[in-house]
Amino acid sequence: MLNVPSQSFPAAGSQQRVAPAGQSRNKVALKPGHSLLDWIRLTKSGRDLTGLRGRLIEVTEEELKKHNTRNDCWTCIRGMVYNVSAYMDFHPGGEEELMRAAGIDSTDLFDQVHRWVNYESMLKECLVGRMAVKPSPALQAQTEKMESTHLNGLSLPPPLRQEPVPTPLPAKDHRPRYDWFQTEGTVSIVVYTKRKIPSAGCAVVDLQDDTLRVEMLLGKMSYLLYWRLSSEVQGCVDVQTAHSVGKVQVCFHKSVKDKWTKVGQPLEHHDTFIQCKDRELFYRECVLVSKTDVTHDTQVLRLQLPPGSHMQVPVGRHVYLKTSLQGTDVVKPYTPVDQTLIPPSQSSAEMGSDLQLMIKIYPDGLLTSHLANLPVGSSLSVGGPEGSFSLRILRDVTHLYMLAAGTGFTPMARLIRLALQDLTSVRKSKLMFFNRQERDILWCSQLDELCSKEERFEVEHVLSEPTDSWRGRRGRIDACMLQNFLERPEDSKCLVCVCGPTGFTELAVQLVRKLDFSEEEIHIFQG
């Protein structure tokens, strides 16, 4: 719903933009002077965007319903009411899309698109007040313990926000469990996930001051352990994973050698097992340690996690970069890549302390321009990981086909390595990579080297604006080239993965369907 321009995944114009299967995203051309930067300037101008002259009010359901027109549009997100009338012309989905939220609680609609968008920051000058809803006694007690926040310079209780009710688990899915043990100087947390873990790992650990947060990303589910520790500890963690048996062990050192009676005081949502999409994002401060040019307009940024953090990003998932620009938090997702397509001696799962993000720099992009000028040693907040991709769809796949355009290649990069390293059932992995010019091809030499070393992998490059010297395919995606590319050998199980701009993705999916591939045989990478 409130699809903030720079925070949509990927950004407007990005080569990674995709649309859900069978559904197109409505994008409109914004008028001149209506970029994200222009919206930030408007919110800083002192103009009254609420119509209440700085007052904050409690809004009843009946009152909310009255404000449902183009020039008087209020909406509620997680208990807080905003006047979004002024935002109409800045919304990339257009007036029609935003009007779906007019006069109602639009939390569900908002979450369907981008629940991670920092709307509190983007819309803080549009805040009308809080819904006049009587909370449950338990929630009221919890709310009273929380510190008040200040919005628009006025004190206001925090939004009433509960962790969603756990989704019923499939009959064959079993809840993880944990145990702990200690020596005189160490504490170890052992998580039994009760399922095989992919080699890329699934553990996200954050030890910050006196709190320990351990999250297991298990397909579409998230298992969380969260404590305020019993005593002071040193700031580093060690994570060991037994992939075949699904066991993860987290070890850290006590600052003072003594005996603990318990790990610590459980914090909010400790020992919960819910869908990943229902888990709130958690951010940690990372340091930019290097930049490497990939093409004329694309770089790989290497971010180092804090000593107490360890992040194993499952294949197909993305993380979020957040930074403050002109006093407003700007958030954007990126899909991590490994350091190289060629498998190194040390796996990414064993590393876990660095993130590699392949980022295309857009001249008019607010965040990417900032990243391009960001000096090594600077800090960036990283949230997540998150994403809907599940390795279960790769089960028993024999032929993996990938159709990528531009930076739509980034989710394919780790998928290629996974297929070649860990998926013994895959007999052939083929990438058809679409770009405008030869200089735009990401990791071109690595792709060629991988082809020469690995007989199970093939790549075909297609350029829409080639030079006369180009000897490869030319043009844009069409039925003829896909018919020759998407083979269906006897006794095969195929999967076609697609990622790219909206027009590319929609056309690619239509063409694949016409070749009699079922919905279960097509996956679209999306945010």
Coordinates of C-alpha atoms in Angstrom, one line a residue:
M1 CA 0.0 0.0 0.0
L2 CA 2.2 2.8 1.2
N3 CA 4.9 1.9 -1.3
V4 CA 7.5 4.6 -0.6
P5 CA 9.5 5.2 -3.8
S6 CA 13.0 4.5 -2.7
Q7 CA 12.0 1.7 -0.4
S8 CA 10.1 -0.5 -2.9
F9 CA 12.0 -3.8 -3.7
P10 CA 13.7 -3.4 -6.0
A11 CA 13.6 0.3 -6.7
A12 CA 11.6 1.7 -9.6
G13 CA 13.8 1.2 -12.7
S14 CA 15.8 -1.5 -11.0
Q15 CA 16.6 -4.5 -13.1
Q16 CA 15.4 -6.7 -10.2
R17 CA 11.9 -5.4 -10.2
V18 CA 9.4 -8.3 -10.6
A19 CA 5.7 -8.9 -10.4
P20 CA 3.9 -11.7 -8.6
A21 CA 2.8 -14.6 -10.8
G22 CA -0.4 -13.7 -12.6
Q23 CA -0.4 -10.2 -11.1
S24 CA 1.0 -6.9 -12.5
R25 CA 2.2 -4.1 -10.3
N26 CA 0.6 -0.8 -11.1
K27 CA 3.3 1.8 -11.5
V28 CA 2.7 5.4 -12.6
A29 CA 5.1 8.0 -13.8
L30 CA 5.5 10.5 -11.0
K31 CA 5.2 14.2 -11.9
P32 CA 8.3 16.3 -11.9
G33 CA 9.1 17.4 -8.4
H34 CA 7.6 14.3 -6.7
S35 CA 10.5 12.1 -6.0
L36 CA 11.4 10.7 -2.6
L37 CA 13.7 13.6 -2.0
D38 CA 10.9 16.0 -2.8
W39 CA 8.7 14.2 -0.3
I40 CA 11.3 14.5 2.4
R41 CA 11.7 18.2 1.6
L42 CA 7.9 18.7 1.9
T43 CA 7.8 17.0 5.3
K44 CA 10.6 19.3 6.5
S45 CA 8.9 22.4 5.2
G46 CA 6.7 23.0 8.2
R47 CA 3.5 22.6 6.2
D48 CA 0.6 21.2 8.2
L49 CA 0.1 17.8 6.6
T50 CA -2.5 16.5 9.1
G51 CA -4.9 19.4 9.1
L52 CA -4.9 19.4 12.9
R53 CA -2.2 22.1 13.4
G54 CA 0.1 19.8 15.4
R55 CA -2.6 18.2 17.7
L56 CA -2.7 14.4 18.1
I57 CA -6.1 12.9 18.7
E58 CA -7.7 9.5 19.4
V59 CA -9.6 8.4 16.3
T60 CA -12.7 6.2 16.5
E61 CA -13.6 3.7 13.8
E62 CA -16.6 5.9 12.8
E63 CA -14.4 9.0 12.5
L64 CA -11.8 7.1 10.4
K65 CA -14.5 6.0 7.9
K66 CA -15.4 9.6 7.3
H67 CA -12.0 10.5 5.8
N68 CA -12.2 8.4 2.6
T69 CA -11.8 10.9 -0.3
R70 CA -8.9 12.0 -2.5
N71 CA -8.4 15.2 -0.6
D72 CA -9.2 13.9 2.8
C73 CA -7.7 10.5 3.1
W74 CA -6.9 8.9 6.5
T75 CA -5.7 5.4 7.0
C76 CA -4.7 3.3 10.0
I77 CA -1.5 1.1 10.2
R78 CA -0.9 -0.9 13.3
G79 CA -3.1 1.3 15.5
M80 CA -1.8 4.6 14.3
V81 CA -3.8 6.9 12.0
Y82 CA -2.2 9.0 9.2
N83 CA -3.5 11.6 6.9
V84 CA -2.0 10.5 3.6
S85 CA -3.8 13.1 1.4
A86 CA -0.5 15.0 0.7
Y87 CA 1.2 11.8 -0.3
M88 CA -1.1 10.9 -3.1
D89 CA 1.0 12.5 -5.9
F90 CA 4.2 11.0 -4.4
H91 CA 3.0 7.4 -4.4
P92 CA 4.5 5.3 -7.2
G93 CA 1.4 3.0 -7.2
G94 CA -0.8 6.0 -8.0
E95 CA -3.9 7.5 -6.4
E96 CA -6.0 4.4 -7.1
E97 CA -3.7 2.1 -5.2
L98 CA -3.4 4.4 -2.2
M99 CA -7.2 5.0 -2.1
R100 CA -7.7 1.3 -1.4
A101 CA -6.5 2.3 2.1
A102 CA -8.9 5.3 2.5
G103 CA -10.9 5.3 5.7
I104 CA -9.9 1.8 6.9
D105 CA -7.4 -0.1 8.9
S106 CA -4.9 -0.9 6.0
T107 CA -2.4 -2.9 8.1
D108 CA -3.1 -6.1 6.1
L109 CA -2.9 -4.4 2.8
F110 CA 0.3 -2.7 3.8
D111 CA 1.9 -5.9 4.9
Q112 CA 1.0 -7.6 1.6
V113 CA 3.3 -5.3 -0.2
H114 CA 6.1 -4.2 2.0
R115 CA 5.6 -4.6 5.7
W116 CA 9.3 -3.6 6.3
V117 CA 8.8 0.0 5.0
N118 CA 9.7 2.5 7.7
Y119 CA 6.4 4.3 7.5
E120 CA 6.8 5.8 11.0
S121 CA 9.7 7.8 9.7
M122 CA 8.3 8.5 6.2
L123 CA 4.8 9.6 7.5
K124 CA 5.6 11.0 10.9
E125 CA 4.5 14.5 9.8
C126 CA 1.2 13.0 8.6
L127 CA 0.4 11.4 12.0
V128 CA -3.2 12.2 13.2
G129 CA -3.1 10.1 16.3
R130 CA -4.0 6.7 17.6
M131 CA -7.1 4.5 17.1
A132 CA -9.4 4.6 20.1
V133 CA -9.3 0.8 20.6
K134 CA -9.4 -0.7 24.1
P135 CA -6.6 -3.2 24.3
S136 CA -6.8 -6.5 26.2
P137 CA -5.7 -6.5 29.9
A138 CA -2.5 -8.4 29.1
L139 CA -1.6 -6.0 26.3
Q140 CA -2.5 -3.0 28.4
A141 CA -0.1 -4.2 31.1
Q142 CA 2.6 -4.7 28.5
T143 CA 2.0 -1.3 26.9
E144 CA 2.2 0.5 30.3
K145 CA 5.7 -0.9 30.8
M146 CA 7.0 0.5 27.5
E147 CA 8.6 3.9 27.3
S148 CA 6.6 6.6 25.5
T149 CA 7.9 7.9 22.2
H150 CA 7.8 11.4 20.8
L151 CA 6.2 12.1 17.4
N152 CA 5.9 15.6 15.9
G153 CA 7.4 16.9 19.2
L154 CA 4.5 15.5 21.2
S155 CA 4.5 12.6 23.7
L156 CA 2.4 9.7 22.5
P157 CA 2.1 6.1 23.7
P158 CA 3.7 3.6 21.4
P159 CA 1.5 1.8 18.9
L160 CA -0.4 -1.2 20.1
R161 CA 1.5 -4.0 18.3
Q162 CA 1.3 -7.7 19.1
E163 CA 3.3 -10.5 17.7
P164 CA 0.9 -12.3 15.3
V165 CA -0.8 -15.4 16.5
P166 CA 1.4 -18.4 15.5
T167 CA 0.3 -19.9 12.2
P168 CA -0.9 -23.6 12.6
L169 CA 2.0 -25.8 11.5
P170 CA 1.7 -28.5 8.9
A171 CA 1.0 -32.0 10.3
K172 CA 4.5 -33.2 9.4
D173 CA 6.3 -30.1 10.6
H174 CA 7.7 -30.3 14.1
R175 CA 8.5 -27.5 16.4
P176 CA 12.3 -27.0 17.1
R177 CA 13.5 -27.2 20.6
Y178 CA 16.6 -26.0 22.5
D179 CA 18.9 -26.9 25.3
W180 CA 21.9 -25.3 27.0
F181 CA 24.9 -26.3 28.9
Q182 CA 27.9 -24.5 30.5
T183 CA 31.5 -24.8 31.6
E184 CA 33.2 -22.5 34.1
G185 CA 33.9 -20.0 31.4
T186 CA 31.5 -20.7 28.5
V187 CA 27.8 -21.1 27.7
S188 CA 26.4 -23.1 24.8
I189 CA 22.9 -22.9 23.3
V190 CA 22.0 -25.9 21.2
V191 CA 19.0 -25.7 18.8
Y192 CA 17.5 -28.9 17.4
T193 CA 15.6 -27.9 14.3
K194 CA 14.4 -31.4 13.6
R195 CA 15.1 -31.1 9.8
K196 CA 18.1 -31.1 7.5
I197 CA 19.7 -27.7 7.2
P198 CA 21.1 -26.5 3.8
S199 CA 24.9 -25.8 3.6
A200 CA 24.3 -22.1 3.3
G201 CA 23.0 -22.2 6.9
C202 CA 19.9 -20.8 8.6
A203 CA 21.2 -19.2 11.9
V204 CA 21.1 -15.5 12.6
V205 CA 22.7 -14.7 16.0
D206 CA 23.1 -11.3 17.6
L207 CA 24.9 -10.8 20.9
Q208 CA 24.5 -7.1 21.8
D209 CA 25.6 -6.0 25.3
D210 CA 23.7 -8.2 27.7
T211 CA 21.1 -9.6 25.3
L212 CA 21.3 -12.7 23.0
R213 CA 19.0 -13.2 20.0
V214 CA 19.1 -16.5 18.1
E215 CA 16.8 -16.9 15.1
M216 CA 16.5 -20.0 12.9
L217 CA 15.2 -19.4 9.4
L218 CA 13.5 -22.7 8.5
G219 CA 11.8 -22.5 5.2
K220 CA 8.8 -20.1 5.7
M221 CA 9.1 -20.4 9.4
S222 CA 11.1 -18.6 12.0
Y223 CA 12.2 -19.9 15.4
L224 CA 13.4 -17.3 17.9
L225 CA 15.3 -17.5 21.2
Y226 CA 15.8 -14.2 23.0
W227 CA 17.3 -13.5 26.5
R228 CA 18.7 -10.8 28.7
L229 CA 21.7 -12.9 29.9
S230 CA 22.3 -13.8 33.5
S231 CA 25.7 -12.1 33.6
E232 CA 28.2 -10.2 31.5
V233 CA 29.8 -12.0 28.6
Q234 CA 32.5 -11.3 26.0
G235 CA 31.3 -9.8 22.8
C236 CA 32.0 -12.6 20.3
V237 CA 30.0 -15.7 19.4
D238 CA 30.9 -19.0 17.7
V239 CA 28.3 -20.8 15.6
Q240 CA 28.6 -24.4 14.6
T241 CA 26.1 -26.2 12.3
A242 CA 25.6 -29.9 11.8
H243 CA 23.7 -29.7 8.5
S244 CA 22.7 -33.3 8.1
V245 CA 21.1 -33.6 11.6
G246 CA 19.7 -30.1 11.8
K247 CA 21.6 -29.0 14.9
V248 CA 23.0 -25.5 15.5
Q249 CA 25.3 -24.7 18.5
V250 CA 25.9 -21.1 19.6
C251 CA 28.8 -20.7 22.1
F252 CA 30.0 -17.5 23.9
H253 CA 32.3 -16.8 26.8
K254 CA 31.5 -15.5 30.3
S255 CA 33.3 -12.3 31.4
V256 CA 33.5 -13.8 34.9
K257 CA 33.9 -17.5 35.6
D258 CA 31.0 -18.6 37.6
K259 CA 28.0 -20.9 37.5
W260 CA 24.8 -19.7 35.9
T261 CA 21.4 -21.1 37.1
K262 CA 19.7 -20.1 33.9
V263 CA 20.6 -18.6 30.5
G264 CA 18.8 -15.4 31.4
Q265 CA 15.5 -13.6 31.5
P266 CA 13.3 -14.4 28.5
L267 CA 12.5 -11.3 26.4
E268 CA 9.5 -10.6 24.2
H269 CA 8.6 -13.4 21.8
H270 CA 11.2 -15.8 23.2
D271 CA 10.8 -19.4 22.2
T272 CA 8.3 -18.7 19.5
F273 CA 7.8 -20.5 16.1
I274 CA 5.9 -18.4 13.6
Q275 CA 6.0 -17.6 9.9
C276 CA 8.9 -15.5 8.8
K277 CA 6.7 -12.8 7.3
D278 CA 5.1 -12.2 10.7
R279 CA 8.4 -11.7 12.5
E280 CA 9.5 -8.1 13.1
L281 CA 12.8 -7.1 11.4
F282 CA 15.9 -6.9 13.6
Y283 CA 18.7 -4.5 12.7
R284 CA 22.4 -4.5 13.6
E285 CA 25.1 -2.0 12.8
C286 CA 27.6 -3.1 10.2
V287 CA 30.8 -1.6 8.8
L288 CA 31.6 -1.0 5.1
V289 CA 35.0 -2.6 4.7
S290 CA 35.5 -2.6 0.9
K291 CA 34.0 -1.7 -2.5
T292 CA 34.8 -3.6 -5.6
D293 CA 33.8 -2.5 -9.1
V294 CA 31.9 -5.2 -11.1
T295 CA 30.9 -3.1 -14.1
H296 CA 30.8 0.6 -15.0
D297 CA 27.8 1.1 -12.7
T298 CA 27.7 -1.8 -10.4
Q299 CA 29.7 -2.5 -7.2
V300 CA 30.0 -5.3 -4.6
L301 CA 29.9 -3.8 -1.1
R302 CA 31.4 -5.9 1.6
L303 CA 29.9 -5.3 5.0
Q304 CA 31.4 -6.7 8.2
L305 CA 28.9 -7.6 11.0
P306 CA 29.6 -6.7 14.6
P307 CA 31.7 -9.2 16.6
G308 CA 28.6 -10.5 18.4
S309 CA 26.7 -11.2 15.2
H310 CA 26.7 -14.1 12.9
M311 CA 24.4 -14.2 9.8
Q312 CA 23.8 -17.2 7.6
V313 CA 21.5 -15.9 4.8
P314 CA 19.6 -18.7 3.2
V315 CA 19.7 -18.9 -0.6
G316 CA 17.0 -16.7 -2.2
R317 CA 16.6 -14.4 0.8
H318 CA 17.5 -10.7 0.9
V319 CA 18.6 -8.2 3.6
Y320 CA 17.7 -4.6 4.2
L321 CA 20.1 -1.6 4.2
K322 CA 18.9 1.3 6.3
T323 CA 20.4 4.7 6.6
S324 CA 19.3 8.2 7.6
L325 CA 19.2 10.7 4.8
Q326 CA 18.2 14.3 5.6
G327 CA 16.7 13.1 8.8
T328 CA 14.6 10.4 7.3
D329 CA 15.2 6.6 7.4
V330 CA 15.6 5.2 3.9
V331 CA 15.4 1.4 3.6
K332 CA 16.1 -0.8 0.6
P333 CA 16.5 -4.6 0.2
Y334 CA 19.4 -6.3 -1.5
T335 CA 20.1 -10.0 -2.3
P336 CA 23.5 -11.1 -0.9
V337 CA 25.9 -12.8 -3.2
D338 CA 28.9 -15.0 -2.4
Q339 CA 32.4 -13.7 -2.9
T340 CA 32.7 -15.6 -6.1
L341 CA 30.7 -18.0 -8.3
I342 CA 33.5 -20.5 -8.1
P343 CA 33.2 -22.5 -4.9
P344 CA 36.1 -21.5 -2.5
S345 CA 37.8 -23.8 0.0
Q346 CA 35.8 -22.1 2.8
S347 CA 32.0 -22.1 2.4
S348 CA 29.9 -19.0 3.0
A349 CA 28.1 -20.9 5.8
E350 CA 31.4 -21.1 7.7
M351 CA 32.2 -17.4 7.2
G352 CA 29.0 -15.8 8.4
S353 CA 30.6 -12.5 9.6
D354 CA 30.5 -10.7 6.2
L355 CA 27.9 -9.8 3.7
Q356 CA 28.5 -9.2 0.0
L357 CA 25.9 -7.0 -1.7
M358 CA 26.0 -6.4 -5.5
I359 CA 24.5 -2.9 -6.0
K360 CA 23.8 -1.0 -9.2
I361 CA 24.3 2.7 -8.8
Y362 CA 21.5 4.8 -10.2
P363 CA 22.5 8.5 -10.8
D364 CA 19.1 9.7 -9.6
G365 CA 18.8 7.0 -6.8
L366 CA 18.7 8.6 -3.4
L367 CA 20.2 5.6 -1.5
T368 CA 22.5 4.2 -4.2
S369 CA 24.0 7.6 -4.8
H370 CA 24.7 7.8 -1.1
L371 CA 26.2 4.3 -1.1
A372 CA 28.5 5.2 -4.0
N373 CA 29.9 8.1 -2.1
L374 CA 30.0 6.4 1.3
P375 CA 33.7 6.0 2.5
V376 CA 35.1 2.7 3.7
G377 CA 34.7 2.5 7.4
S378 CA 31.2 3.9 7.5
S379 CA 28.4 2.2 9.3
L380 CA 25.1 0.9 7.8
S381 CA 22.2 -0.8 9.5
V382 CA 21.4 -4.2 8.2
G383 CA 18.0 -5.9 8.8
G384 CA 16.7 -9.3 8.0
P385 CA 17.3 -11.7 6.4
E386 CA 13.8 -12.1 4.8
G387 CA 12.2 -13.6 1.7
S388 CA 9.7 -16.2 0.5
F389 CA 12.0 -18.6 -1.3
S390 CA 12.1 -22.1 0.0
L391 CA 14.6 -24.8 -0.9
R392 CA 11.7 -27.3 -0.9
I393 CA 10.8 -26.3 -4.5
L394 CA 14.2 -27.6 -5.5
R395 CA 13.6 -31.1 -4.2
D396 CA 14.3 -33.7 -6.9
V397 CA 14.7 -31.1 -9.6
T398 CA 16.9 -32.4 -12.4
H399 CA 16.9 -29.4 -14.8
L400 CA 17.2 -25.9 -13.3
Y401 CA 16.6 -23.0 -15.7
M402 CA 17.2 -19.4 -14.9
L403 CA 16.0 -16.3 -16.8
A404 CA 17.6 -13.1 -15.5
A405 CA 17.8 -9.5 -16.7
G406 CA 20.4 -7.1 -15.3
T407 CA 20.7 -7.2 -11.5
G408 CA 18.0 -9.8 -11.6
F409 CA 21.1 -12.0 -11.7
T410 CA 21.9 -11.5 -8.0
P411 CA 19.5 -14.2 -6.6
M412 CA 20.6 -16.6 -9.3
A413 CA 24.3 -16.3 -8.3
R414 CA 23.9 -18.2 -5.1
L415 CA 21.3 -20.5 -6.6
I416 CA 23.9 -21.6 -9.2
R417 CA 26.4 -22.4 -6.6
L418 CA 23.9 -24.3 -4.5
A419 CA 22.8 -26.4 -7.5
L420 CA 26.4 -27.3 -8.4
Q421 CA 27.6 -27.9 -4.8
D422 CA 24.7 -29.4 -2.9
L423 CA 21.9 -30.6 -5.3
T424 CA 23.0 -33.9 -6.6
S425 CA 19.7 -34.4 -8.4
V426 CA 20.4 -31.5 -10.7
R427 CA 21.8 -32.8 -13.9
K428 CA 21.8 -29.4 -15.8
S429 CA 21.7 -25.8 -14.7
K430 CA 21.2 -23.2 -17.5
L431 CA 21.2 -19.4 -17.2
M432 CA 19.9 -17.1 -20.0
F433 CA 21.2 -13.7 -19.1
F434 CA 19.7 -10.6 -20.7
N435 CA 21.5 -7.2 -20.7
R436 CA 21.7 -4.1 -22.9
Q437 CA 25.4 -4.0 -23.7
E438 CA 28.4 -6.3 -23.2
R439 CA 29.7 -4.0 -20.5
D440 CA 26.6 -4.5 -18.4
I441 CA 27.1 -8.2 -18.0
L442 CA 27.7 -9.0 -14.3
W443 CA 30.5 -11.4 -13.4
C444 CA 31.0 -12.2 -17.1
S445 CA 34.4 -13.8 -16.8
Q446 CA 33.4 -15.8 -13.8
L447 CA 30.3 -17.2 -15.6
D448 CA 32.5 -18.2 -18.6
E449 CA 35.1 -19.8 -16.3
L450 CA 32.4 -21.7 -14.5
C451 CA 31.1 -23.0 -17.8
S452 CA 34.5 -24.3 -18.8
K453 CA 35.0 -26.0 -15.4
E454 CA 31.5 -27.4 -14.8
E455 CA 29.8 -29.5 -17.5
R456 CA 26.5 -29.3 -15.6
F457 CA 26.3 -25.5 -16.1
E458 CA 25.6 -23.4 -19.2
V459 CA 25.1 -19.7 -19.8
E460 CA 23.7 -17.9 -22.8
H461 CA 24.1 -14.1 -23.0
V462 CA 21.5 -12.0 -24.9
L463 CA 22.1 -8.3 -25.6
S464 CA 19.5 -5.8 -26.8
E465 CA 22.1 -3.2 -27.8
P466 CA 25.1 -5.2 -29.0
T467 CA 28.1 -3.8 -30.9
D468 CA 28.9 -5.2 -34.4
S469 CA 31.6 -7.4 -32.9
W470 CA 29.2 -9.2 -30.6
R471 CA 29.0 -12.9 -31.5
G472 CA 26.3 -14.0 -29.1
R473 CA 22.5 -13.8 -29.1
R474 CA 20.8 -10.5 -29.9
G475 CA 17.4 -9.1 -29.2
R476 CA 14.9 -9.5 -26.5
I477 CA 13.2 -12.5 -24.9
D478 CA 10.9 -14.3 -27.2
A479 CA 9.2 -17.7 -27.7
C480 CA 11.7 -19.0 -30.2
M481 CA 14.8 -18.6 -28.0
L482 CA 13.0 -20.1 -25.0
Q483 CA 11.7 -23.1 -26.9
N484 CA 15.3 -24.0 -27.7
F485 CA 16.6 -23.2 -24.2
L486 CA 14.0 -24.9 -22.0
E487 CA 14.5 -28.6 -22.8
R488 CA 12.3 -31.3 -21.2
P489 CA 14.2 -34.5 -21.3
E490 CA 12.4 -37.7 -20.5
D491 CA 12.0 -38.5 -16.8
S492 CA 13.0 -34.9 -15.9
K493 CA 11.7 -32.5 -13.2
C494 CA 12.2 -28.9 -14.2
L495 CA 12.1 -25.6 -12.4
V496 CA 12.3 -22.2 -14.2
C497 CA 13.4 -19.2 -12.0
V498 CA 12.8 -15.7 -13.3
C499 CA 14.0 -12.3 -12.1
G500 CA 14.2 -8.9 -13.8
P501 CA 12.2 -5.7 -14.6
T502 CA 8.4 -5.9 -14.5
G503 CA 7.9 -6.1 -18.3
F504 CA 10.7 -8.7 -18.7
T505 CA 9.3 -10.9 -15.9
E506 CA 5.7 -10.8 -17.1
L507 CA 6.6 -11.6 -20.7
A508 CA 9.0 -14.3 -19.6
V509 CA 6.4 -16.0 -17.4
Q510 CA 3.8 -15.8 -20.2
L511 CA 6.2 -17.4 -22.6
V512 CA 7.2 -20.2 -20.2
R513 CA 3.5 -21.0 -19.5
K514 CA 2.8 -21.3 -23.2
L515 CA 5.5 -24.0 -23.3
D516 CA 3.3 -26.0 -20.9
F517 CA 5.3 -25.4 -17.7
S518 CA 3.0 -25.5 -14.7
E519 CA 2.8 -22.9 -11.9
E520 CA 4.7 -25.3 -9.6
E521 CA 7.5 -25.3 -12.2
I522 CA 7.9 -21.5 -12.2
H523 CA 9.4 -19.3 -9.4
I524 CA 9.6 -15.6 -9.6
F525 CA 12.1 -13.9 -7.2
Q526 CA 10.4 -10.9 -5.6
G527 CA 10.6 -8.8 -2.4

